[in-house]
mmCIF file of C-alpha atoms in Angstrom:
data_model
loop_
_atom_site.group_PDB
_atom_site.id
_atom_site.type_symbol
_atom_site.label_atom_id
_atom_site.label_comp_id
_atom_site.label_asym_id
_atom_site.label_seq_id
_atom_site.Cartn_x
_atom_site.Cartn_y
_atom_site.Cartn_z
ATOM 1 C CA UNK A 1363 0.303 0.067 -0.502
ATOM 2 C CA UNK A 1364 3.086 2.198 -1.259
ATOM 3 C CA UNK A 1365 1.691 6.307 -1.430
ATOM 4 C CA UNK A 1366 -1.908 5.056 -0.576
ATOM 5 C CA UNK A 1367 -4.873 7.459 0.443
ATOM 6 C CA UNK A 1368 -6.365 7.643 3.292
ATOM 7 C CA UNK A 1369 -10.160 6.240 3.517
ATOM 8 C CA UNK A 1370 -12.483 6.862 6.135
ATOM 9 C CA UNK A 1371 -14.404 4.456 8.419
ATOM 10 C CA UNK A 1372 -17.737 5.205 6.458
ATOM 11 C CA UNK A 1373 -16.271 3.854 3.125
ATOM 12 C CA UNK A 1374 -15.089 0.586 4.642
ATOM 13 C CA UNK A 1375 -17.669 -1.428 4.072
ATOM 14 C CA UNK A 1376 -18.260 -0.702 0.243
ATOM 15 C CA UNK A 1377 -14.364 -1.099 -0.188
ATOM 16 C CA UNK A 1378 -14.684 -4.647 2.161
ATOM 17 C CA UNK A 1379 -17.601 -5.996 -0.105
ATOM 18 C CA UNK A 1380 -15.588 -4.316 -3.695
ATOM 19 C CA UNK A 1381 -12.085 -6.453 -1.984
ATOM 20 C CA UNK A 1382 -14.342 -9.284 -1.901
ATOM 21 C CA UNK A 1383 -16.575 -9.207 -5.170
ATOM 22 C CA UNK A 1384 -16.458 -11.055 -8.049
ATOM 23 C CA UNK A 1385 -13.219 -8.456 -9.480
ATOM 24 C CA UNK A 1386 -11.711 -7.873 -6.191
ATOM 25 C CA UNK A 1387 -8.922 -10.067 -8.094
ATOM 26 C CA UNK A 1388 -9.276 -7.452 -11.221
ATOM 27 C CA UNK A 1389 -8.966 -4.686 -7.982
ATOM 28 C CA UNK A 1390 -5.496 -5.716 -6.755
ATOM 29 C CA UNK A 1391 -3.912 -6.135 -10.047
ATOM 30 C CA UNK A 1392 -4.113 -2.834 -10.131
ATOM 31 C CA UNK A 1393 -2.710 -2.571 -6.411
ATOM 32 C CA UNK A 1394 -0.101 -4.209 -7.731
ATOM 33 C CA UNK A 1395 0.888 -2.316 -11.051
ATOM 34 C CA UNK A 1396 0.196 1.143 -9.034
ATOM 35 C CA UNK A 1397 2.567 -0.675 -6.004
ATOM 36 C CA UNK A 1398 5.732 -1.816 -8.784
ATOM 37 C CA UNK A 1399 5.862 1.256 -10.284
ATOM 38 C CA UNK A 1400 5.335 3.633 -8.282
ATOM 39 C CA UNK A 1401 8.955 1.439 -6.824
ATOM 40 C CA UNK A 1402 10.383 2.173 -10.136
ATOM 41 C CA UNK A 1403 10.244 5.812 -9.700
ATOM 42 C CA UNK A 1404 11.358 5.944 -5.818
ATOM 43 C CA UNK A 1405 14.551 4.277 -6.537
ATOM 44 C CA UNK A 1406 15.569 6.178 -9.366
ATOM 45 C CA UNK A 1407 17.785 9.228 -7.196
ATOM 46 C CA UNK A 1408 17.990 10.631 -11.076
ATOM 47 C CA UNK A 1409 13.974 11.033 -10.161
ATOM 48 C CA UNK A 1410 12.621 11.448 -6.954
ATOM 49 C CA UNK A 1411 15.435 11.778 -4.920
ATOM 50 C CA UNK A 1412 14.381 11.010 -0.591
ATOM 51 C CA UNK A 1413 17.445 11.695 1.952
ATOM 52 C CA UNK A 1414 16.928 12.582 5.913
ATOM 53 C CA UNK A 1415 15.986 15.174 7.869
ATOM 54 C CA UNK A 1416 12.912 15.436 6.015
ATOM 55 C CA UNK A 1417 11.543 20.201 6.105
ATOM 56 C CA UNK A 1418 7.975 21.506 4.920
ATOM 57 C CA UNK A 1419 10.498 23.963 2.612
ATOM 58 C CA UNK A 1420 7.893 27.002 2.727
ATOM 59 C CA UNK A 1421 7.892 26.993 6.973
ATOM 60 C CA UNK A 1422 11.198 28.295 6.296
ATOM 61 C CA UNK A 1423 10.545 31.272 3.866
ATOM 62 C CA UNK A 1424 7.332 32.187 6.446
ATOM 63 C CA UNK A 1425 9.544 31.380 9.264
ATOM 64 C CA UNK A 1426 6.891 34.233 11.469
ATOM 65 C CA UNK A 1427 4.503 32.154 10.804
ATOM 66 C CA UNK A 1428 4.625 29.825 14.127
ATOM 67 C CA UNK A 1429 2.587 26.307 12.684
ATOM 68 C CA UNK A 1430 4.079 23.355 14.371
ATOM 69 C CA UNK A 1431 1.812 21.164 12.373
ATOM 70 C CA UNK A 1432 3.567 18.114 9.669
ATOM 71 C CA UNK A 1433 2.026 18.518 6.025
ATOM 72 C CA UNK A 1434 0.833 14.895 5.223
ATOM 73 C CA UNK A 1435 3.593 15.184 2.464
ATOM 74 C CA UNK A 1436 5.910 15.450 4.752
ATOM 75 C CA UNK A 1437 4.872 12.861 7.024
ATOM 76 C CA UNK A 1438 4.350 10.680 3.767
ATOM 77 C CA UNK A 1439 7.988 11.175 3.522
ATOM 78 C CA UNK A 1440 8.856 10.270 6.923
ATOM 79 C CA UNK A 1441 7.126 6.530 6.794
ATOM 80 C CA UNK A 1442 9.265 6.134 3.782
ATOM 81 C CA UNK A 1443 12.951 4.884 3.930
ATOM 82 C CA UNK A 1444 14.463 4.195 0.420
ATOM 83 C CA UNK A 1445 18.386 2.708 0.238
ATOM 84 C CA UNK A 1446 20.019 2.009 -2.759
ATOM 85 C CA UNK A 1447 23.398 0.467 -3.595
ATOM 86 C CA UNK A 1448 24.606 1.294 -7.328
ATOM 87 C CA UNK A 1449 27.661 0.271 -8.823
ATOM 88 C CA UNK A 1450 29.080 1.048 -12.454
ATOM 89 C CA UNK A 1451 31.049 -0.839 -14.147
ATOM 90 C CA UNK A 1452 33.133 0.578 -17.456
ATOM 91 C CA UNK A 1453 34.165 -2.095 -20.382
ATOM 92 C CA UNK A 1454 35.875 0.041 -22.497
ATOM 93 C CA UNK A 1455 38.080 3.078 -22.506
ATOM 94 C CA UNK A 1456 37.428 6.674 -22.626
ATOM 95 C CA UNK A 1457 37.886 7.242 -26.050
ATOM 96 C CA UNK A 1458 38.356 11.080 -25.025
ATOM 97 C CA UNK A 1459 40.765 10.790 -22.695
ATOM 98 C CA UNK A 1460 42.488 7.429 -24.743
ATOM 99 C CA UNK A 1461 43.377 10.300 -27.751
ATOM 100 C CA UNK A 1462 42.818 13.853 -28.667
ATOM 101 C CA UNK A 1463 38.408 15.074 -28.805
ATOM 102 C CA UNK A 1464 40.300 15.813 -32.400
ATOM 103 C CA UNK A 1465 42.110 12.610 -33.493
ATOM 104 C CA UNK A 1466 39.214 11.244 -32.359
ATOM 105 C CA UNK A 1467 36.491 13.274 -34.407
ATOM 106 C CA UNK A 1468 38.562 12.338 -37.315
ATOM 107 C CA UNK A 1469 38.719 8.361 -37.435
ATOM 108 C CA UNK A 1470 35.266 8.628 -37.272
ATOM 109 C CA UNK A 1471 32.427 11.621 -36.655
ATOM 110 C CA UNK A 1472 30.140 9.912 -34.496
ATOM 111 C CA UNK A 1473 32.846 7.919 -32.631
ATOM 112 C CA UNK A 1474 32.189 5.586 -30.162
ATOM 113 C CA UNK A 1475 32.307 6.243 -26.682
ATOM 114 C CA UNK A 1476 32.122 3.608 -23.917
ATOM 115 C CA UNK A 1477 29.862 0.992 -22.776
ATOM 116 C CA UNK A 1478 29.286 0.027 -19.479
ATOM 117 C CA UNK A 1479 27.100 -1.851 -16.979
ATOM 118 C CA UNK A 1480 25.583 -0.739 -14.192
ATOM 119 C CA UNK A 1481 23.644 -2.891 -10.718
ATOM 120 C CA UNK A 1482 22.297 -1.734 -8.304
ATOM 121 C CA UNK A 1483 20.409 -3.052 -4.931
ATOM 122 C CA UNK A 1484 17.532 -1.732 -3.703
ATOM 123 C CA UNK A 1485 15.098 -1.476 -0.671
ATOM 124 C CA UNK A 1486 12.385 0.385 -0.040
ATOM 125 C CA UNK A 1487 9.566 0.654 2.879
ATOM 126 C CA UNK A 1488 7.180 2.182 4.029
ATOM 127 C CA UNK A 1489 5.636 1.710 7.710
ATOM 128 C CA UNK A 1490 2.693 3.312 8.748
ATOM 129 C CA UNK A 1491 -0.252 3.816 11.590
ATOM 130 C CA UNK A 1492 -3.458 2.795 9.706
ATOM 131 C CA UNK A 1493 -7.248 3.215 10.068
ATOM 132 C CA UNK A 1494 -8.119 2.007 7.644
ATOM 133 C CA UNK A 1495 -10.358 -0.916 8.881
ATOM 134 C CA UNK A 1496 -10.856 0.855 12.324
ATOM 135 C CA UNK A 1497 -12.954 3.205 13.652
ATOM 136 C CA UNK A 1498 -11.328 3.146 17.450
ATOM 137 C CA UNK A 1499 -8.158 4.903 18.606
ATOM 138 C CA UNK A 1500 -6.315 1.179 18.480
ATOM 139 C CA UNK A 1501 -4.753 2.101 14.460
ATOM 140 C CA UNK A 1502 -3.907 -1.138 12.847
ATOM 141 C CA UNK A 1503 1.068 -1.119 12.123
ATOM 142 C CA UNK A 1504 1.684 -1.381 8.072
ATOM 143 C CA UNK A 1505 4.610 -2.968 6.224
ATOM 144 C CA UNK A 1506 5.316 -2.636 2.895
ATOM 145 C CA UNK A 1507 9.002 -3.686 1.715
ATOM 146 C CA UNK A 1508 10.174 -3.970 -1.694
ATOM 147 C CA UNK A 1509 13.477 -4.999 -2.487
ATOM 148 C CA UNK A 1510 14.811 -4.935 -6.078
ATOM 149 C CA UNK A 1511 18.156 -5.654 -8.529
ATOM 150 C CA UNK A 1512 18.794 -3.661 -11.542
ATOM 151 C CA UNK A 1513 20.767 -4.163 -14.162
ATOM 152 C CA UNK A 1514 21.395 -2.939 -17.315
ATOM 153 C CA UNK A 1515 24.085 -1.680 -20.280
ATOM 154 C CA UNK A 1516 24.598 0.889 -21.568
ATOM 155 C CA UNK A 1517 26.141 2.481 -24.646
ATOM 156 C CA UNK A 1518 27.716 6.334 -25.021
ATOM 157 C CA UNK A 1519 27.667 8.086 -28.245
ATOM 158 C CA UNK A 1520 30.251 11.286 -27.960
ATOM 159 C CA UNK A 1521 28.115 12.970 -31.095
ATOM 160 C CA UNK A 1522 30.360 15.788 -31.020
ATOM 161 C CA UNK A 1523 32.008 18.640 -28.696
ATOM 162 C CA UNK A 1524 29.115 19.461 -26.735
ATOM 163 C CA UNK A 1525 26.748 16.683 -27.257
ATOM 164 C CA UNK A 1526 26.111 12.942 -26.015
ATOM 165 C CA UNK A 1527 23.636 10.094 -26.310
ATOM 166 C CA UNK A 1528 23.400 7.799 -23.591
ATOM 167 C CA UNK A 1529 21.153 4.664 -25.091
ATOM 168 C CA UNK A 1530 19.838 1.713 -22.386
ATOM 169 C CA UNK A 1531 18.738 -0.917 -21.756
ATOM 170 C CA UNK A 1532 17.665 -2.045 -18.402
ATOM 171 C CA UNK A 1533 15.256 -4.364 -16.120
ATOM 172 C CA UNK A 1534 14.110 -4.601 -12.565
ATOM 173 C CA UNK A 1535 13.586 -7.624 -10.431
ATOM 174 C CA UNK A 1536 11.408 -7.262 -7.195
ATOM 175 C CA UNK A 1537 10.364 -9.590 -4.170
ATOM 176 C CA UNK A 1538 7.532 -6.968 -2.918
ATOM 177 C CA UNK A 1539 5.701 -8.094 1.050
ATOM 178 C CA UNK A 1540 3.247 -6.817 2.664
ATOM 179 C CA UNK A 1541 3.043 -7.422 6.953
ATOM 180 C CA UNK A 1542 -0.129 -5.972 7.943
ATOM 181 C CA UNK A 1543 -0.893 -6.378 12.153
ATOM 182 C CA UNK A 1544 -5.122 -6.317 13.016
ATOM 183 C CA UNK A 1545 -5.041 -4.591 16.544
ATOM 184 C CA UNK A 1546 -8.637 -4.157 17.310
ATOM 185 C CA UNK A 1547 -11.146 -6.214 17.006
ATOM 186 C CA UNK A 1548 -13.406 -4.426 14.256
ATOM 187 C CA UNK A 1549 -10.075 -5.200 11.649
ATOM 188 C CA UNK A 1550 -10.059 -8.203 13.046
ATOM 189 C CA UNK A 1551 -13.480 -9.174 12.246
ATOM 190 C CA UNK A 1552 -11.646 -8.456 8.218
ATOM 191 C CA UNK A 1553 -8.449 -10.552 8.861
ATOM 192 C CA UNK A 1554 -9.479 -13.599 7.525
ATOM 193 C CA UNK A 1555 -10.787 -12.371 4.400
ATOM 194 C CA UNK A 1556 -7.917 -9.786 3.671
ATOM 195 C CA UNK A 1557 -5.482 -12.015 4.491
ATOM 196 C CA UNK A 1558 -3.326 -13.827 1.529
ATOM 197 C CA UNK A 1559 -5.723 -11.331 -0.772
ATOM 198 C CA UNK A 1560 -4.619 -7.688 -0.360
ATOM 199 C CA UNK A 1561 -2.510 -7.617 3.171
ATOM 200 C CA UNK A 1562 -0.046 -10.141 4.643
ATOM 201 C CA UNK A 1563 1.199 -11.327 0.826
ATOM 202 C CA UNK A 1564 3.813 -11.478 -0.825
ATOM 203 C CA UNK A 1565 4.327 -10.500 -4.731
ATOM 204 C CA UNK A 1566 7.438 -10.477 -7.086
ATOM 205 C CA UNK A 1567 7.312 -8.783 -10.661
ATOM 206 C CA UNK A 1568 9.907 -8.889 -12.628
ATOM 207 C CA UNK A 1569 10.194 -5.437 -15.924
ATOM 208 C CA UNK A 1570 12.573 -4.180 -18.407
ATOM 209 C CA UNK A 1571 12.955 -0.857 -19.076
ATOM 210 C CA UNK A 1572 14.489 0.826 -22.298
ATOM 211 C CA UNK A 1573 16.160 4.621 -21.618
ATOM 212 C CA UNK A 1574 17.848 6.577 -24.241
ATOM 213 C CA UNK A 1575 18.997 10.093 -22.372
ATOM 214 C CA UNK A 1576 20.679 13.289 -24.430
ATOM 215 C CA UNK A 1577 23.177 15.471 -22.793
ATOM 216 C CA UNK A 1578 24.218 18.338 -23.815
ATOM 217 C CA UNK A 1579 27.844 20.421 -21.651
ATOM 218 C CA UNK A 1580 29.821 22.878 -21.796
ATOM 219 C CA UNK A 1581 33.123 23.804 -19.888
ATOM 220 C CA UNK A 1582 33.413 27.835 -18.900
ATOM 221 C CA UNK A 1583 36.166 29.354 -16.589
ATOM 222 C CA UNK A 1584 33.888 29.453 -14.124
ATOM 223 C CA UNK A 1585 33.051 25.185 -14.285
ATOM 224 C CA UNK A 1586 30.485 23.205 -16.302
ATOM 225 C CA UNK A 1587 26.969 23.307 -16.721
ATOM 226 C CA UNK A 1588 24.632 20.524 -18.909
ATOM 227 C CA UNK A 1589 20.880 20.370 -20.106
ATOM 228 C CA UNK A 1590 20.754 16.205 -20.892
ATOM 229 C CA UNK A 1591 16.724 14.808 -21.491
ATOM 230 C CA UNK A 1592 15.741 11.643 -20.501
ATOM 231 C CA UNK A 1593 13.110 9.246 -21.136
ATOM 232 C CA UNK A 1594 12.583 5.763 -20.104
ATOM 233 C CA UNK A 1595 10.135 3.382 -20.585
ATOM 234 C CA UNK A 1596 9.437 0.519 -18.854
ATOM 235 C CA UNK A 1597 6.295 -2.658 -18.802
ATOM 236 C CA UNK A 1598 6.382 -6.493 -16.564
ATOM 237 C CA UNK A 1599 5.193 -8.697 -15.280
ATOM 238 C CA UNK A 1600 3.842 -10.543 -12.119
ATOM 239 C CA UNK A 1601 4.813 -14.118 -11.267
ATOM 240 C CA UNK A 1602 4.409 -16.262 -8.154
ATOM 241 C CA UNK A 1603 3.823 -14.588 -5.365
ATOM 242 C CA UNK A 1604 0.718 -14.191 -4.019
ATOM 243 C CA UNK A 1605 -2.347 -15.392 -6.641
ATOM 244 C CA UNK A 1606 -5.042 -11.703 -6.749
ATOM 245 C CA UNK A 1607 -0.793 -10.683 -7.746
ATOM 246 C CA UNK A 1608 -1.135 -12.586 -10.515
ATOM 247 C CA UNK A 1609 -1.337 -10.611 -14.548
ATOM 248 C CA UNK A 1610 -0.383 -7.910 -13.278
ATOM 249 C CA UNK A 1611 2.212 -5.374 -15.878
ATOM 250 C CA UNK A 1612 3.186 -2.512 -14.324
ATOM 251 C CA UNK A 1613 3.982 -0.295 -16.579
ATOM 252 C CA UNK A 1614 5.248 3.283 -17.486
ATOM 253 C CA UNK A 1615 7.406 5.725 -18.326
ATOM 254 C CA UNK A 1616 8.330 9.134 -16.990
ATOM 255 C CA UNK A 1617 10.355 12.125 -19.112
ATOM 256 C CA UNK A 1618 13.489 14.215 -16.925
ATOM 257 C CA UNK A 1619 14.347 17.206 -18.434
ATOM 258 C CA UNK A 1620 17.139 19.083 -15.933
ATOM 259 C CA UNK A 1621 20.158 21.731 -15.522
ATOM 260 C CA UNK A 1622 22.856 20.746 -14.157
ATOM 261 C CA UNK A 1623 25.858 23.672 -12.909
ATOM 262 C CA UNK A 1624 29.187 22.884 -11.332
ATOM 263 C CA UNK A 1625 30.799 26.288 -10.263
ATOM 264 C CA UNK A 1626 34.498 26.069 -8.837
ATOM 265 C CA UNK A 1627 35.116 26.714 -5.452
ATOM 266 C CA UNK A 1628 38.702 25.192 -4.678
ATOM 267 C CA UNK A 1629 40.809 23.858 -7.522
ATOM 268 C CA UNK A 1630 44.140 22.391 -5.994
ATOM 269 C CA UNK A 1631 46.121 20.112 -6.646
ATOM 270 C CA UNK A 1632 45.196 17.794 -3.991
ATOM 271 C CA UNK A 1633 41.706 17.908 -4.003
ATOM 272 C CA UNK A 1634 38.418 19.709 -6.552
ATOM 273 C CA UNK A 1635 35.338 21.447 -4.471
ATOM 274 C CA UNK A 1636 32.721 22.846 -6.201
ATOM 275 C CA UNK A 1637 29.008 24.261 -5.734
ATOM 276 C CA UNK A 1638 26.509 22.134 -7.473
ATOM 277 C CA UNK A 1639 23.070 23.330 -7.925
ATOM 278 C CA UNK A 1640 20.197 21.337 -10.355
ATOM 279 C CA UNK A 1641 17.173 22.176 -11.560
ATOM 280 C CA UNK A 1642 14.819 19.074 -13.149
ATOM 281 C CA UNK A 1643 10.945 18.846 -14.383
ATOM 282 C CA UNK A 1644 9.885 15.181 -14.230
ATOM 283 C CA UNK A 1645 6.212 14.182 -16.530
ATOM 284 C CA UNK A 1646 5.285 11.028 -15.581
ATOM 285 C CA UNK A 1647 2.578 8.531 -17.420
ATOM 286 C CA UNK A 1648 1.318 5.296 -16.102
ATOM 287 C CA UNK A 1649 0.465 3.094 -13.319
ATOM 288 C CA UNK A 1650 2.189 6.317 -10.559
ATOM 289 C CA UNK A 1651 0.249 8.503 -11.381
ATOM 290 C CA UNK A 1652 -2.654 8.092 -9.125
ATOM 291 C CA UNK A 1653 -0.299 7.050 -6.209
ATOM 292 C CA UNK A 1654 2.378 10.316 -6.573
ATOM 293 C CA UNK A 1655 -0.858 12.241 -7.012
ATOM 294 C CA UNK A 1656 0.366 14.484 -10.786
ATOM 295 C CA UNK A 1657 1.453 13.473 -13.377
ATOM 296 C CA UNK A 1658 4.999 16.809 -14.004
ATOM 297 C CA UNK A 1659 7.082 17.673 -10.165
ATOM 298 C CA UNK A 1660 9.614 19.477 -10.015
ATOM 299 C CA UNK A 1661 13.542 19.563 -7.690
ATOM 300 C CA UNK A 1662 15.702 21.917 -7.246
ATOM 301 C CA UNK A 1663 19.081 20.681 -5.494
ATOM 302 C CA UNK A 1664 22.397 22.597 -4.307
ATOM 303 C CA UNK A 1665 25.565 20.867 -2.525
ATOM 304 C CA UNK A 1666 28.987 21.188 -2.001
ATOM 305 C CA UNK A 1667 30.883 18.513 -4.204
ATOM 306 C CA UNK A 1668 34.819 17.148 -3.640
ATOM 307 C CA UNK A 1669 36.272 15.572 -6.506
ATOM 308 C CA UNK A 1670 37.398 11.814 -5.393
ATOM 309 C CA UNK A 1671 39.161 10.796 -8.473
ATOM 310 C CA UNK A 1672 42.894 11.124 -6.543
ATOM 311 C CA UNK A 1673 42.330 9.379 -3.541
ATOM 312 C CA UNK A 1674 39.640 6.636 -4.927
ATOM 313 C CA UNK A 1675 38.017 4.434 -8.043
ATOM 314 C CA UNK A 1676 35.403 3.889 -6.239
ATOM 315 C CA UNK A 1677 33.347 7.092 -7.312
ATOM 316 C CA UNK A 1678 34.507 10.195 -9.582
ATOM 317 C CA UNK A 1679 33.236 12.884 -6.569
ATOM 318 C CA UNK A 1680 30.985 12.711 -3.168
ATOM 319 C CA UNK A 1681 29.135 15.348 -1.858
ATOM 320 C CA UNK A 1682 25.509 16.709 0.352
ATOM 321 C CA UNK A 1683 23.811 19.349 0.092
ATOM 322 C CA UNK A 1684 19.393 19.853 0.471
ATOM 323 C CA UNK A 1685 16.641 18.660 -2.095
ATOM 324 C CA UNK A 1686 13.697 20.371 -2.562
ATOM 325 C CA UNK A 1687 10.844 18.663 -4.520
ATOM 326 C CA UNK A 1688 7.776 20.339 -5.582
ATOM 327 C CA UNK A 1689 3.861 19.384 -7.330
ATOM 328 C CA UNK A 1690 4.539 15.438 -6.236
ATOM 329 C CA UNK A 1691 2.165 13.822 -3.309
ATOM 330 C CA UNK A 1692 5.613 13.430 -2.333
ATOM 331 C CA UNK A 1693 6.647 17.810 -1.716
ATOM 332 C CA UNK A 1694 9.171 18.969 0.707
ATOM 333 C CA UNK A 1695 12.448 18.655 0.956
ATOM 334 C CA UNK A 1696 15.053 16.870 2.672
ATOM 335 C CA UNK A 1697 19.333 16.494 3.822
ATOM 336 C CA UNK A 1698 20.660 14.252 0.269
ATOM 337 C CA UNK A 1699 24.549 12.875 0.144
ATOM 338 C CA UNK A 1700 25.444 12.806 -3.438
ATOM 339 C CA UNK A 1701 27.756 10.464 -5.243
ATOM 340 C CA UNK A 1702 29.034 10.693 -8.773
ATOM 341 C CA UNK A 1703 27.348 13.782 -9.227
ATOM 342 C CA UNK A 1704 29.831 15.036 -11.483
#
C-alpha cells in the first residue's frame, strides 16, 4: 500500500465488499501495478531524490508563521525509507581520455565513447499506522517492503564536442512483502477475508526498461553546465507470489528535463571542490500517476561536491546538499548525499 490514500470509516463496508466481490482480483491487479511502478520511480535517484531530515520548505520562507503541524507530504516522506547501492563497470576505456578529441573525431565523426554495465540493489520501505479498518483509537500497523535488483547495459556515443547520447536497456527483479497487524477488534473481523488477498502477502515482478538520454554540456571558466533530456519507458509482469497479484502488468514512462551547474570553488593540486546546482522537471505517465498524485513535478538541489578521483576509483565525487521536491504527494525538502554527480 505504498503512498496510499486515506479512507474514512464510513467507506469501510463498501471497500470490503469491493475486495470480496467478483472483481476483487482485478482491483488487486491495479494495486500491484501501481505498487511496482511507483517503486521503480522511487528507487531512481535521477527522477526523485529522497534524503534524511525531511522539512517543509514553505516554512523556511515564512518563518514568522509559527505552525508546528506536519503536512501530509512530510508525514509521507517520513514514512518512506529508501536505500540504493549502485555500481558501474566501464567495459571500454573513455575514448576522449585515450586520444585527443580532434583525432578521435577525424577517425570517426560519431566515434564510440564507451559502454558500461550498471548494477544496483535497492530497498524501499513504507511503515505507517492505518485506521482503514477501524474507527477506534487503536490503529493497525502496516509495513510494505520492496527489494529490488537492477541490471543495465549502456552505450555512450559522443556525437560532437558538446552532445552525448546514452542508450540503455535495464531490467528490475522485485520482491514485495506486506505485513499488516490487526490491533482492534473491528479490524480483526476482516482478517480472514483480507489476508493473502490484499494484506499479509508477498509478490514478485520482472520489469524491462529501455532508456534514451541526450546531454549537452559545456565547460566554462567558472566550471561546467549541462542540459539533459532523459526518457525511460518500462513494462513488466508479476509472477509467483500471492494469487491476487498474478497477471498484473506494471507499465509507465518518465521524462526528465533538467539543468546541472558546477561552480568551481577550490581546484588545488590535492583536491577540487565545486558548488552543485540542479533544476529539473519530471513528467510521468502510467500506473504510478495515481500514487504520486500528479503527472509532473519539479526538483531543485544545491550542494557541495568533492572530487575524489585522486583518492579512490570507487567514486568520481561525493557531496552533501539540500534537495527540494515540488508538485507531487512527496512535496518537501531533505538533506541528501551526492554520489557521482559530476
